[in-house]
Coordinates of C-alpha atoms and ligand atoms in Angstrom, one line a residue:
M299 CA 126.1 70.4 40.4
S300 CA 122.8 72.3 41.1
R301 CA 122.2 73.3 44.6
P302 CA 119.4 71.9 46.7
V303 CA 116.0 74.0 46.5
V304 CA 114.3 75.1 49.7
L305 CA 110.7 76.4 49.3
L306 CA 109.6 79.0 51.7
L307 CA 105.7 79.2 51.9
S308 CA 103.8 81.8 53.4
G309 CA 99.9 81.5 54.0
P310 CA 97.2 84.0 54.4
N311 CA 97.7 87.4 55.7
L312 CA 101.5 87.1 55.9
N313 CA 101.8 89.7 53.2
L314 CA 100.4 92.2 55.7
L315 CA 103.4 91.7 58.0
G316 CA 104.8 94.8 59.2
D317 CA 101.5 96.5 59.3
R318 CA 99.5 93.7 60.8
E319 CA 99.3 93.4 64.7
P320 CA 102.9 94.7 65.1
L321 CA 102.6 93.9 68.7
V322 CA 102.1 90.2 68.0
Y323 CA 104.1 89.9 64.7
G324 CA 106.8 92.7 64.7
T325 CA 107.4 95.5 62.3
D326 CA 109.4 93.5 59.8
T327 CA 107.7 93.0 56.5
L328 CA 107.5 89.6 54.8
G329 CA 110.1 90.9 52.3
D330 CA 112.4 91.4 55.3
H331 CA 112.0 87.9 56.6
V332 CA 112.4 86.4 53.1
A333 CA 115.7 88.3 52.9
R334 CA 116.8 87.0 56.0
A335 CA 115.9 83.4 55.1
Q336 CA 117.6 84.0 51.8
A337 CA 120.9 85.0 53.4
A338 CA 120.7 82.1 55.7
A339 CA 120.2 79.7 52.8
E340 CA 122.9 81.3 50.8
E341 CA 125.4 80.6 53.8
R342 CA 124.5 76.9 53.5
G343 CA 124.7 76.6 49.8
L344 CA 121.0 76.4 49.4
D345 CA 118.8 78.1 47.0
L346 CA 115.5 79.5 48.5
E347 CA 112.3 80.1 46.6
H348 CA 109.5 82.1 48.3
F349 CA 105.6 81.7 47.5
Q350 CA 102.9 83.5 49.5
S351 CA 99.2 83.2 48.9
N352 CA 96.0 84.0 50.7
H353 CA 94.3 80.9 49.1
E354 CA 94.6 77.4 50.4
G355 CA 94.5 75.8 46.8
A356 CA 97.3 78.1 45.7
L357 CA 99.6 76.8 48.6
V358 CA 98.5 73.1 47.8
E359 CA 99.5 73.5 44.3
A360 CA 102.8 75.1 45.4
V361 CA 103.6 72.0 47.6
H362 CA 102.7 69.8 44.6
A363 CA 105.1 71.7 42.3
A364 CA 107.7 71.3 45.0
R365 CA 107.6 67.4 44.8
D366 CA 110.6 66.0 43.0
R367 CA 112.0 69.4 42.6
C368 CA 112.9 70.8 46.1
A369 CA 114.7 69.4 48.9
A370 CA 112.8 70.9 51.7
I371 CA 109.7 73.1 52.5
V372 CA 109.7 75.7 55.4
V373 CA 106.2 76.5 55.9
N374 CA 104.4 79.2 57.9
A375 CA 100.7 78.4 56.9
G376 CA 99.3 81.3 58.9
A377 CA 95.8 80.5 60.3
L378 CA 95.7 77.6 57.9
T379 CA 98.0 75.9 60.3
H380 CA 95.1 75.2 62.5
Y381 CA 92.4 73.7 60.1
G382 CA 94.0 73.4 56.5
W383 CA 93.8 69.6 56.2
S384 CA 94.5 69.9 52.3
I385 CA 97.8 71.6 53.2
H386 CA 98.5 68.6 55.8
D387 CA 97.6 66.1 52.9
A388 CA 99.8 67.9 50.5
L389 CA 102.6 67.9 52.7
A390 CA 102.1 64.4 53.5
A391 CA 102.8 63.6 49.7
F392 CA 106.0 65.5 49.8
D393 CA 109.1 63.5 50.3
G394 CA 111.7 66.2 51.6
A395 CA 112.4 67.8 55.0
V396 CA 109.4 70.0 56.3
V397 CA 109.9 72.6 59.0
E398 CA 106.8 74.3 60.3
L399 CA 107.4 77.9 61.3
H400 CA 105.6 80.7 63.2
L401 CA 106.5 83.9 64.3
S402 CA 104.4 84.1 67.4
N403 CA 103.9 81.2 69.8
P404 CA 100.5 79.9 69.1
Y405 CA 100.4 77.8 72.3
A406 CA 100.6 81.1 74.2
R407 CA 97.7 82.4 72.4
E408 CA 93.9 81.7 71.8
P409 CA 92.9 78.0 72.2
W410 CA 92.1 77.5 68.6
R411 CA 95.6 78.2 67.7
H412 CA 96.9 75.3 69.9
T413 CA 96.1 73.0 67.2
S414 CA 98.3 72.5 64.2
V415 CA 97.4 70.2 61.3
V416 CA 101.0 71.0 59.9
A417 CA 102.8 69.7 63.0
P418 CA 102.2 65.8 62.3
V419 CA 103.6 66.0 58.8
A420 CA 106.6 68.3 59.7
D421 CA 110.2 67.3 61.0
G422 CA 109.8 70.0 63.4
T423 CA 108.6 73.3 64.4
I424 CA 110.0 76.6 65.2
S425 CA 107.7 79.1 67.0
G426 CA 107.7 82.2 69.0
L427 CA 111.1 83.5 68.1
G428 CA 110.0 86.3 65.7
A429 CA 112.2 87.1 63.0
L430 CA 114.9 84.9 64.3
G431 CA 112.8 81.8 63.4
Y432 CA 113.3 82.4 59.8
E433 CA 117.1 82.0 60.0
L434 CA 116.6 79.0 62.3
A435 CA 114.3 77.3 60.2
V436 CA 116.7 77.3 57.2
E437 CA 119.5 76.2 59.5
A438 CA 117.2 73.3 60.9
V439 CA 116.6 72.3 57.0
A440 CA 120.3 72.6 56.2
R441 CA 121.1 70.2 58.9
L442 CA 118.3 67.7 58.1
L443 CA 119.5 67.7 54.4
D444 CA 123.1 67.0 55.7
E445 CA 121.9 64.1 57.9
R446 CA 120.0 62.5 55.0
S447 CA 122.6 62.9 52.3
P448 CA 126.1 63.4 54.1
G449 CA 128.7 64.5 51.8
A450 CA 126.3 65.7 49.0
Ligands
DQA744 C1 101.2 82.6 62.6 C2 100.4 82.1 63.7 C3 98.9 82.0 63.3 O1 98.1 81.3 64.4 C4 98.4 83.1 62.6 O2 97.0 82.8 62.2 C5 99.1 83.6 61.6 C6 100.7 83.8 62.0 C7 102.8 83.1 63.3 O3 103.5 83.0 62.3 O4 102.6 83.4 64.3 O5 98.6 84.3 60.7 O6 101.4 81.5 61.8

């Protein structure tokens, strides 16, 4: 039987991780985070695909393409988290599990980061735990999928 597919979505500027504001986001690259998420997925018998874009429409299309194909989405939408309503709407039309992820803790930062348009359409949010968040987000997805289809 084919394994459930988890889509890890990375929004604008996350391609610069490692180089970008290391005091806030750490020195690991996006590739390092994806590798960690992939290892966590492998341990739980999940296939993990990754897509990064700096363009809102491309992220929306990736969510559309995940419908009926992916069991879950882990999404770090970068700054689009705070105003990307088209991503909100695309996720609202996705039936699988959704986990919102951030390296930093947006609530401890500037006020404009305190609003998330992703949170209302996510099962839950992991933020402020840096690289560990990628592993925890995959574990969260695995448990949500177990709960939704026990024994699958
Ligand atoms: C981020 C937090 C956002 O506020 C910011 O715009 C990002 C990264 C995080 O992972 O901490 O680009 O999503």
